mmCIF file with all atom_site columns, C-alpha atoms in Angstrom:
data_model
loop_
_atom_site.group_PDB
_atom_site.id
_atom_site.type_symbol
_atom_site.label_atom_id
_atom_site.label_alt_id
_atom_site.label_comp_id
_atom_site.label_asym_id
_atom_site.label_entity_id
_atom_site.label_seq_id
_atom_site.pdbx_PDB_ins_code
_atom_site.Cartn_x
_atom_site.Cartn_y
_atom_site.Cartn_z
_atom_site.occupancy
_atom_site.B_iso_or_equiv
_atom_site.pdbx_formal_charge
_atom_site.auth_seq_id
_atom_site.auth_comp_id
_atom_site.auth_asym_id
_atom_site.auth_atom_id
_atom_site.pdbx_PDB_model_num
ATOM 1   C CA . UNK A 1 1   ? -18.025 -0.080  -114.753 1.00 67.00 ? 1   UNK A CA 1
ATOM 2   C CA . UNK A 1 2   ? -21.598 -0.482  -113.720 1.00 87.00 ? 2   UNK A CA 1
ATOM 3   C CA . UNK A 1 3   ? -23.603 2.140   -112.075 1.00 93.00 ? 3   UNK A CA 1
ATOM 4   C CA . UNK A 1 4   ? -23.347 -0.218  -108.770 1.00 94.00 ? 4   UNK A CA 1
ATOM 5   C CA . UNK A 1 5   ? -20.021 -0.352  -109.068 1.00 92.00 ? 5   UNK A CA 1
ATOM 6   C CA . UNK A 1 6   ? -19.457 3.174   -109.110 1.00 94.00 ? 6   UNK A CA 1
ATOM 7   C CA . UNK A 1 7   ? -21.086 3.160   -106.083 1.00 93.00 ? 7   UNK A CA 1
ATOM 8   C CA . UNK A 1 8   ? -19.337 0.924   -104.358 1.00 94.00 ? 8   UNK A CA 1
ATOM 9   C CA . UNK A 1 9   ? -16.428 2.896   -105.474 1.00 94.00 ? 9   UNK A CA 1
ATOM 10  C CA . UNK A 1 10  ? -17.823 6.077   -104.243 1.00 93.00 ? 10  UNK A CA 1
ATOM 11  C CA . UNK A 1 11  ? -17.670 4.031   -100.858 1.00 91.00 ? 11  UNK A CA 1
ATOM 12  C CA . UNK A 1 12  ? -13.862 2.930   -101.503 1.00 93.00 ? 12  UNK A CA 1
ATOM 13  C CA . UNK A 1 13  ? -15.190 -0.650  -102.071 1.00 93.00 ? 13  UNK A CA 1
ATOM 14  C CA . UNK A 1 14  ? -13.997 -3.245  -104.660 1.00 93.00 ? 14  UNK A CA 1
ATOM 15  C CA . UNK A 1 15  ? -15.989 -6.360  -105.764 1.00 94.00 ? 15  UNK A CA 1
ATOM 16  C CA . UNK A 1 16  ? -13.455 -9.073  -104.748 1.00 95.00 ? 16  UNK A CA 1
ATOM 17  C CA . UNK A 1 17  ? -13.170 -12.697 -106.574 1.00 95.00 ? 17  UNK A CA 1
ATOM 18  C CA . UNK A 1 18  ? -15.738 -14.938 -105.468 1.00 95.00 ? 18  UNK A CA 1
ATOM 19  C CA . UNK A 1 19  ? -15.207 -17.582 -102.775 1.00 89.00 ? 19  UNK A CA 1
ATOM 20  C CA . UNK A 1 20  ? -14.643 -20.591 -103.952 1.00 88.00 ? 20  UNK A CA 1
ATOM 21  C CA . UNK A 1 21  ? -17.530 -23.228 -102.477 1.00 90.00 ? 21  UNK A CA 1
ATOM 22  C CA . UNK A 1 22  ? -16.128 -25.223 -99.601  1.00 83.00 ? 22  UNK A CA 1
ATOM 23  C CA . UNK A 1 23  ? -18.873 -27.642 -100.413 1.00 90.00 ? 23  UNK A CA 1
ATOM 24  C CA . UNK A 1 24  ? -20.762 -29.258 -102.799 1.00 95.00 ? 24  UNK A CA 1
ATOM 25  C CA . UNK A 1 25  ? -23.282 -26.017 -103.549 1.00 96.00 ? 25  UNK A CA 1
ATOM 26  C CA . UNK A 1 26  ? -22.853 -23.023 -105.556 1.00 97.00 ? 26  UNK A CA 1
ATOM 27  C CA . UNK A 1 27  ? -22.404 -19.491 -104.503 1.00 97.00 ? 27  UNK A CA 1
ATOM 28  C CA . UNK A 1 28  ? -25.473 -18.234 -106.335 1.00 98.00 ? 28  UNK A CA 1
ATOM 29  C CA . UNK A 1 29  ? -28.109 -19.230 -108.143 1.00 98.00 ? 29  UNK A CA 1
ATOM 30  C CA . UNK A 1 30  ? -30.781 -17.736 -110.734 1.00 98.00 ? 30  UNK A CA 1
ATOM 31  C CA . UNK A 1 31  ? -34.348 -18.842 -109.993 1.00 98.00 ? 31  UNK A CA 1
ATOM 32  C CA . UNK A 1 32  ? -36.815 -16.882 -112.197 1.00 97.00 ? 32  UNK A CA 1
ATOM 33  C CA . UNK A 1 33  ? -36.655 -13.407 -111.840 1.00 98.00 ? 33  UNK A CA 1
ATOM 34  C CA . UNK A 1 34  ? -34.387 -13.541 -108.704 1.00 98.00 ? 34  UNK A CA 1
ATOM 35  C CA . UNK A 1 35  ? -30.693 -14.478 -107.434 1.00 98.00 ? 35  UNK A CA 1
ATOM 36  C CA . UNK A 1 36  ? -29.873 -16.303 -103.825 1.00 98.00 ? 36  UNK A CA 1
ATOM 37  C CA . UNK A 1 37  ? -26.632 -16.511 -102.943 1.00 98.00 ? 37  UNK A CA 1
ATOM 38  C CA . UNK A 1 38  ? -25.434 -19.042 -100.972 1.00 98.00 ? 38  UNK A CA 1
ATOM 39  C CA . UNK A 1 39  ? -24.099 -18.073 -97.036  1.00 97.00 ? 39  UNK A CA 1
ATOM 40  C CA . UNK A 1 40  ? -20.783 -15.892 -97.801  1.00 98.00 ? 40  UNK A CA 1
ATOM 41  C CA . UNK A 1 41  ? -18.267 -15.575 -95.386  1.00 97.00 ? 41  UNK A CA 1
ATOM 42  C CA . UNK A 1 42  ? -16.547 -12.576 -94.734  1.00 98.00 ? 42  UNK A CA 1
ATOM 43  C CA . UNK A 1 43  ? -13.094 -13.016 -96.322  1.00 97.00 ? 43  UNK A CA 1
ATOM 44  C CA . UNK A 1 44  ? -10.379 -10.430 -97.773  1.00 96.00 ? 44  UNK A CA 1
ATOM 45  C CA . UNK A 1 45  ? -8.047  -12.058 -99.656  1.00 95.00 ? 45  UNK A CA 1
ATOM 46  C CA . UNK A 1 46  ? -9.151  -15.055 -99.083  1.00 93.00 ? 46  UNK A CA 1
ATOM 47  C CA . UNK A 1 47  ? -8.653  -15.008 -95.202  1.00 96.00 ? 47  UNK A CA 1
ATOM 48  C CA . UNK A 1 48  ? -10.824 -14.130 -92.533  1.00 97.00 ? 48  UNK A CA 1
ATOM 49  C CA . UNK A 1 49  ? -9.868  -11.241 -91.172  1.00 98.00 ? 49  UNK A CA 1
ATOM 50  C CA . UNK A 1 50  ? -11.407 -12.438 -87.218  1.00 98.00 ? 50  UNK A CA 1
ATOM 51  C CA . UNK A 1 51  ? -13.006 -15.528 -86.096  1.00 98.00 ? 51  UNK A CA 1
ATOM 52  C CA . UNK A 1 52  ? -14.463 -16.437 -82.923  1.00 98.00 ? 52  UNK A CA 1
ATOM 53  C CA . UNK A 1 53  ? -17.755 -15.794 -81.130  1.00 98.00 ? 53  UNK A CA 1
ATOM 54  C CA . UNK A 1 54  ? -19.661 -11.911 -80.974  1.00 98.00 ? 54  UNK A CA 1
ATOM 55  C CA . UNK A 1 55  ? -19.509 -11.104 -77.706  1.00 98.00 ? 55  UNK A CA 1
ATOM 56  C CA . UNK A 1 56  ? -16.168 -12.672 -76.843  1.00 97.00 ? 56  UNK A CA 1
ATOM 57  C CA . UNK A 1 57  ? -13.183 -11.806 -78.646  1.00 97.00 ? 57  UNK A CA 1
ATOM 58  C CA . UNK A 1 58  ? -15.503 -10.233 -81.635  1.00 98.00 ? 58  UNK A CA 1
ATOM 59  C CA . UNK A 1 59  ? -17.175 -6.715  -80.794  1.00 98.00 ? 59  UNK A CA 1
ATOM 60  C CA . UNK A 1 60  ? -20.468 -5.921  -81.838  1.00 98.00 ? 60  UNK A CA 1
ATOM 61  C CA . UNK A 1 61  ? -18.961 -2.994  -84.291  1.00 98.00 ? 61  UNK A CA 1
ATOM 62  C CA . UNK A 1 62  ? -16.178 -5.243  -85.466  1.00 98.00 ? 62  UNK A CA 1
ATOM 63  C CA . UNK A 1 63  ? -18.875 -8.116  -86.559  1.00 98.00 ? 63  UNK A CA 1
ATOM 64  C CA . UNK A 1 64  ? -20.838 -5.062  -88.094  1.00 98.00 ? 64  UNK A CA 1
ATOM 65  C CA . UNK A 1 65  ? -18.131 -4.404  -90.438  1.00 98.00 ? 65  UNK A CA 1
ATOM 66  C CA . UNK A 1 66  ? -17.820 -7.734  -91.192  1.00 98.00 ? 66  UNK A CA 1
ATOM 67  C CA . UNK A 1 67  ? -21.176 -8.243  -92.387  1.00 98.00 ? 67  UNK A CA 1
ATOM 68  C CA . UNK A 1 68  ? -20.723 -5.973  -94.761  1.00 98.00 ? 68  UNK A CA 1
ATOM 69  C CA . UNK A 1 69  ? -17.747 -7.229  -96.070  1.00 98.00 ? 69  UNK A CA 1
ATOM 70  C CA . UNK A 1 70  ? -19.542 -10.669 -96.207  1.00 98.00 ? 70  UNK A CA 1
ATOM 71  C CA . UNK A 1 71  ? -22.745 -8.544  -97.851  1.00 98.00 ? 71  UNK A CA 1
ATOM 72  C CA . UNK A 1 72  ? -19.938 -7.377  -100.955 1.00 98.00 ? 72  UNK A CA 1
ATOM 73  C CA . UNK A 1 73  ? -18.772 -10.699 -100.982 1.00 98.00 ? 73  UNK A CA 1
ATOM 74  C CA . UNK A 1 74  ? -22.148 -12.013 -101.684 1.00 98.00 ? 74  UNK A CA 1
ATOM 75  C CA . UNK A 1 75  ? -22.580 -9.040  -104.192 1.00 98.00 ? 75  UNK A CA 1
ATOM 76  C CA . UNK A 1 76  ? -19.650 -10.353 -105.822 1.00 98.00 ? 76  UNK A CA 1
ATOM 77  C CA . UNK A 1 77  ? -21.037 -14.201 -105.951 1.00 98.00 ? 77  UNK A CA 1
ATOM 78  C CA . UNK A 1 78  ? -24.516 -12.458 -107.719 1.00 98.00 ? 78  UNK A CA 1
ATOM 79  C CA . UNK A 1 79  ? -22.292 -10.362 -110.354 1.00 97.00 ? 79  UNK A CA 1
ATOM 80  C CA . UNK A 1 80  ? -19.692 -13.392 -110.893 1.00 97.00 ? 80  UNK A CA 1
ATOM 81  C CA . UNK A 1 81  ? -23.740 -15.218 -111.990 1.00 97.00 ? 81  UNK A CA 1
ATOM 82  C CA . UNK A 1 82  ? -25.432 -12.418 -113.715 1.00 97.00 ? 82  UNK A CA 1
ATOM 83  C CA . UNK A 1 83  ? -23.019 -10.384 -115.178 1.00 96.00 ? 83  UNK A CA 1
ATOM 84  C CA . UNK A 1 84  ? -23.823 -6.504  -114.187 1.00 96.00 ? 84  UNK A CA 1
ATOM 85  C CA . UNK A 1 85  ? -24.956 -5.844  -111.081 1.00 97.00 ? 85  UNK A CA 1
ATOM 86  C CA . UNK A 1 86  ? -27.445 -2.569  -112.699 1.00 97.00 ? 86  UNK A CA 1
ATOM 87  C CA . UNK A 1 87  ? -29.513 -6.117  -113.486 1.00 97.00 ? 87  UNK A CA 1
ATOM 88  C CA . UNK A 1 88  ? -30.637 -5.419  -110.068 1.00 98.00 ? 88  UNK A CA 1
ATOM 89  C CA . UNK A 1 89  ? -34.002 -4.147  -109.212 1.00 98.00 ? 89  UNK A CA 1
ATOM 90  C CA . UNK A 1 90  ? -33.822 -4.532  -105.619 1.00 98.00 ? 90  UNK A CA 1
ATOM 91  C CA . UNK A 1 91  ? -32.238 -6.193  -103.000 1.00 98.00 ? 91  UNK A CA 1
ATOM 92  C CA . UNK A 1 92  ? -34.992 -8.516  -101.309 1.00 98.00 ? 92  UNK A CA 1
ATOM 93  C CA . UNK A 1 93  ? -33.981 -10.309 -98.568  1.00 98.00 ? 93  UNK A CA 1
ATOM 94  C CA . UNK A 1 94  ? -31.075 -10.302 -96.124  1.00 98.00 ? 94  UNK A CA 1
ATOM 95  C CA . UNK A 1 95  ? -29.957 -12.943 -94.214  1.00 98.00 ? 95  UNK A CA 1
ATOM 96  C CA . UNK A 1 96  ? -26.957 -13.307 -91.729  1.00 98.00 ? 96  UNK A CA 1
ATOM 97  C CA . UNK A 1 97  ? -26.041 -15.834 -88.660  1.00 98.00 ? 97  UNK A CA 1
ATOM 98  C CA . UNK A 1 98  ? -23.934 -14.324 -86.344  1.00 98.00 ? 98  UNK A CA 1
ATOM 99  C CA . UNK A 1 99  ? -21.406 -16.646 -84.177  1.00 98.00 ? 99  UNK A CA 1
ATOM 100 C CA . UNK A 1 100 ? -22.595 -15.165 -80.904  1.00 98.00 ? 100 UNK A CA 1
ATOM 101 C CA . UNK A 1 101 ? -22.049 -16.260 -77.244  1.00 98.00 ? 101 UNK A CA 1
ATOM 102 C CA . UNK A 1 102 ? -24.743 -17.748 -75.247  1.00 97.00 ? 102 UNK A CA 1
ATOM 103 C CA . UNK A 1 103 ? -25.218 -14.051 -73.747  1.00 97.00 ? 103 UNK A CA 1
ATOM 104 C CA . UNK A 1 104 ? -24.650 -11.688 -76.902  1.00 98.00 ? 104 UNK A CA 1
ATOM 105 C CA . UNK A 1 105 ? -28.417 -10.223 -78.108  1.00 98.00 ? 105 UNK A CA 1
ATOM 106 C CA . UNK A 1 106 ? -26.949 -7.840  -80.659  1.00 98.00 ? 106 UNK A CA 1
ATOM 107 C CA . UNK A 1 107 ? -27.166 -9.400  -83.873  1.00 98.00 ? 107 UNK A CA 1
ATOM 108 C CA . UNK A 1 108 ? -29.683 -7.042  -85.200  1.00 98.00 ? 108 UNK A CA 1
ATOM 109 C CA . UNK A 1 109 ? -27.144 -4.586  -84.604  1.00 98.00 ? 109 UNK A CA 1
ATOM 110 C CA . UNK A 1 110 ? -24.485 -6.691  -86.589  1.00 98.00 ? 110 UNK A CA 1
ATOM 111 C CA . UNK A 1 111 ? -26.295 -7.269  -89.276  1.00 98.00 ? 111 UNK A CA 1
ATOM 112 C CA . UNK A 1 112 ? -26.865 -3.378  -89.782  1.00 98.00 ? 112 UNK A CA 1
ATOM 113 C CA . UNK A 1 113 ? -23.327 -3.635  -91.656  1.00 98.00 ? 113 UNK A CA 1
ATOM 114 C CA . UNK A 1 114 ? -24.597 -5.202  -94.268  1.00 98.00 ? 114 UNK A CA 1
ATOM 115 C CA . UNK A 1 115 ? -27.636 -3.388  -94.385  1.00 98.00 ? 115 UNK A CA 1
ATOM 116 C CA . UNK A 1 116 ? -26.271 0.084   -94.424  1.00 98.00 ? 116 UNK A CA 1
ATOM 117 C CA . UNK A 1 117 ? -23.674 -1.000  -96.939  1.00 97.00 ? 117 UNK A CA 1
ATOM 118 C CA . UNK A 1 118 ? -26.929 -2.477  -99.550  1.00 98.00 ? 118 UNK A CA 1
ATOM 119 C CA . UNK A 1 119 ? -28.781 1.003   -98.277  1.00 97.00 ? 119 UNK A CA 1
ATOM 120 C CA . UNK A 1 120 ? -26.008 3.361   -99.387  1.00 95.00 ? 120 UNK A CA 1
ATOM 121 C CA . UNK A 1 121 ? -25.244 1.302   -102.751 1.00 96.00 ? 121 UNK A CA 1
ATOM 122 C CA . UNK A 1 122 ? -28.629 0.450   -104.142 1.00 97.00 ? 122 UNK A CA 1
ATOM 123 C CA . UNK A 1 123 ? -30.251 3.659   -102.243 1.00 96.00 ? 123 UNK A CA 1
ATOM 124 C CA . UNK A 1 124 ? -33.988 3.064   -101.520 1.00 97.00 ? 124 UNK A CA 1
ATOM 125 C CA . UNK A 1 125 ? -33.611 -0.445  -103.656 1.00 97.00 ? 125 UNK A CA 1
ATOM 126 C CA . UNK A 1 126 ? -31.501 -2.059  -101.155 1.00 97.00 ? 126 UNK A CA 1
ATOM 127 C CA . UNK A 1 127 ? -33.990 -1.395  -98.387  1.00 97.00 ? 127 UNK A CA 1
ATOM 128 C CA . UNK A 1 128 ? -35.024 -5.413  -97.677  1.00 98.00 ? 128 UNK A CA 1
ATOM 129 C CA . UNK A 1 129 ? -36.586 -7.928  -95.561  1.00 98.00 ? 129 UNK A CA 1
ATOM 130 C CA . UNK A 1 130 ? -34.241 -9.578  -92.689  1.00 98.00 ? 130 UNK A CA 1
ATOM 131 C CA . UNK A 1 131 ? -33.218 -11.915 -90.319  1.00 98.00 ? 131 UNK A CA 1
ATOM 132 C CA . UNK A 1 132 ? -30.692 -12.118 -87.690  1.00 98.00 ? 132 UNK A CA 1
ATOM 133 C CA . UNK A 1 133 ? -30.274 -15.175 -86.009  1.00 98.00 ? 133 UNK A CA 1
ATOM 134 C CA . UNK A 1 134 ? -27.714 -15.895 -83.069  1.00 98.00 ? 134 UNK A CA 1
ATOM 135 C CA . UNK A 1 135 ? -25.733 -19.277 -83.485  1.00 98.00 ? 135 UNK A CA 1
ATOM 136 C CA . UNK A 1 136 ? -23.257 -21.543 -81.624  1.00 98.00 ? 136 UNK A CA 1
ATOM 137 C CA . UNK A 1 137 ? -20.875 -21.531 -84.532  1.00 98.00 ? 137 UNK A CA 1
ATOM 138 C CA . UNK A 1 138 ? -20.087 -21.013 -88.045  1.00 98.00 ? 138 UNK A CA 1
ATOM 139 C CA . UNK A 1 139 ? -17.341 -22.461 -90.864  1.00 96.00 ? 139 UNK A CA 1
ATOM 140 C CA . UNK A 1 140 ? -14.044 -21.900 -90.295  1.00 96.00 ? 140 UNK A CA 1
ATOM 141 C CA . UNK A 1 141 ? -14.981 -20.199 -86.835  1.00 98.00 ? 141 UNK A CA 1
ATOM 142 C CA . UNK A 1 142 ? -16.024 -16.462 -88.723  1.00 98.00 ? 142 UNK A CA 1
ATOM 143 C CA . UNK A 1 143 ? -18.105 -14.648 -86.376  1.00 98.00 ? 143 UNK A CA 1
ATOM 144 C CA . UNK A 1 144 ? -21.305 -13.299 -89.594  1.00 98.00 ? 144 UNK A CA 1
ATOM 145 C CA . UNK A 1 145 ? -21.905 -15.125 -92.465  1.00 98.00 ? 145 UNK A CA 1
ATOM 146 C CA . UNK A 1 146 ? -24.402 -13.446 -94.565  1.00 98.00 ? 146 UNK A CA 1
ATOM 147 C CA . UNK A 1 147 ? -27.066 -14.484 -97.667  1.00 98.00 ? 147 UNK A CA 1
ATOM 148 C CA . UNK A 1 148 ? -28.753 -12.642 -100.307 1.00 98.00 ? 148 UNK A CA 1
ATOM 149 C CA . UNK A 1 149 ? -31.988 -12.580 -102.390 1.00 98.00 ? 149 UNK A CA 1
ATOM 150 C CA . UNK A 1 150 ? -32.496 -9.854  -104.974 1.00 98.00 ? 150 UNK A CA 1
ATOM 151 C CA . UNK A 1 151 ? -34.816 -9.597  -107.955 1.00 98.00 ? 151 UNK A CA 1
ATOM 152 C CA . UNK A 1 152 ? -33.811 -8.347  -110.941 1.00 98.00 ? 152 UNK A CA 1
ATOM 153 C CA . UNK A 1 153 ? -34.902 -6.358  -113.491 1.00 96.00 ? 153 UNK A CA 1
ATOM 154 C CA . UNK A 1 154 ? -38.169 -7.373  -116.280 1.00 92.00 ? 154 UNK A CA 1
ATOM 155 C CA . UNK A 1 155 ? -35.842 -8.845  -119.020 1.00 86.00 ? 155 UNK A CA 1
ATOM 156 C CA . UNK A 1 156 ? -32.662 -9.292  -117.347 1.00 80.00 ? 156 UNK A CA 1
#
């Protein structure tokens, strides 16, 4: 196992298979010295374990932990390209859209799941850039879907 994957173990996390594309995209790709993943959903087993709207039937600390289930699942989608995750130098950018109602403001808050989870795995490499943006809706009605951009290391 790779260092990273040690510690995602040391958090009791497992990379799961990557999603298959429910489109006509892929879920990462390699552009010079960095990887974007496509927006991952966050499915276990292939099933979301919520849906709806953050603020409504979705609380603020449930879509948190979502996001960073959607953040391993992207993980997973950068591995499944690269190989070993140690290729990593550092996480760059996180994105994430969170299915909010017209009233919700929290999504900074929401998208701190996925932060923390890059923070306590990569240390002070997964510190990154990010947005949080508040939408209407998302596929399949899951309340965070979350992106990736991380540069990897000189010679990977």
């Amino acid at each position: 196992m790779s260092r990273i994957e040690d510690a995602l173990a040391a958090q009791g996390l497992d990379l799961p298979p990557v999603a298959a594309p429910a489109g006509s995209y892929v879920p990462a790709l390699r552009v010079g010295d960095q990887v974007l993943t496509s927006g991952q959903l966050p499915f276990v087993d292939g099933a979301l374990p919520l849906t709806g709207a953050v603020g409504g039937p979705v609380t603020q600390a449930q879509a948190a932990d979502l996001a960073g289930t959607a953040a391993l699942n992207a993980l997973a989608a950068v591995k499944d390209l690269i190989g070993d995750l140690d290729l990593i130098e550092r996480v760059v950018k996180v994105t994430g859209f969170v299915n909010s109602t017209p009233d919700f403001t929290g999504q900074p808050g929401v998208l701190n799941g996925a932060s923390e989870l890059l923070g306590a795995v990569f240390g002070e490499a997964g510190h990154h850039v990010r947005s949080a943006v508040g939408v209407a809706a998302l596929p399949l009605n899951a309340p965070v879907e979350v992106e990736l951009t991380v540069l990897l290391r000189a010679g990977a």
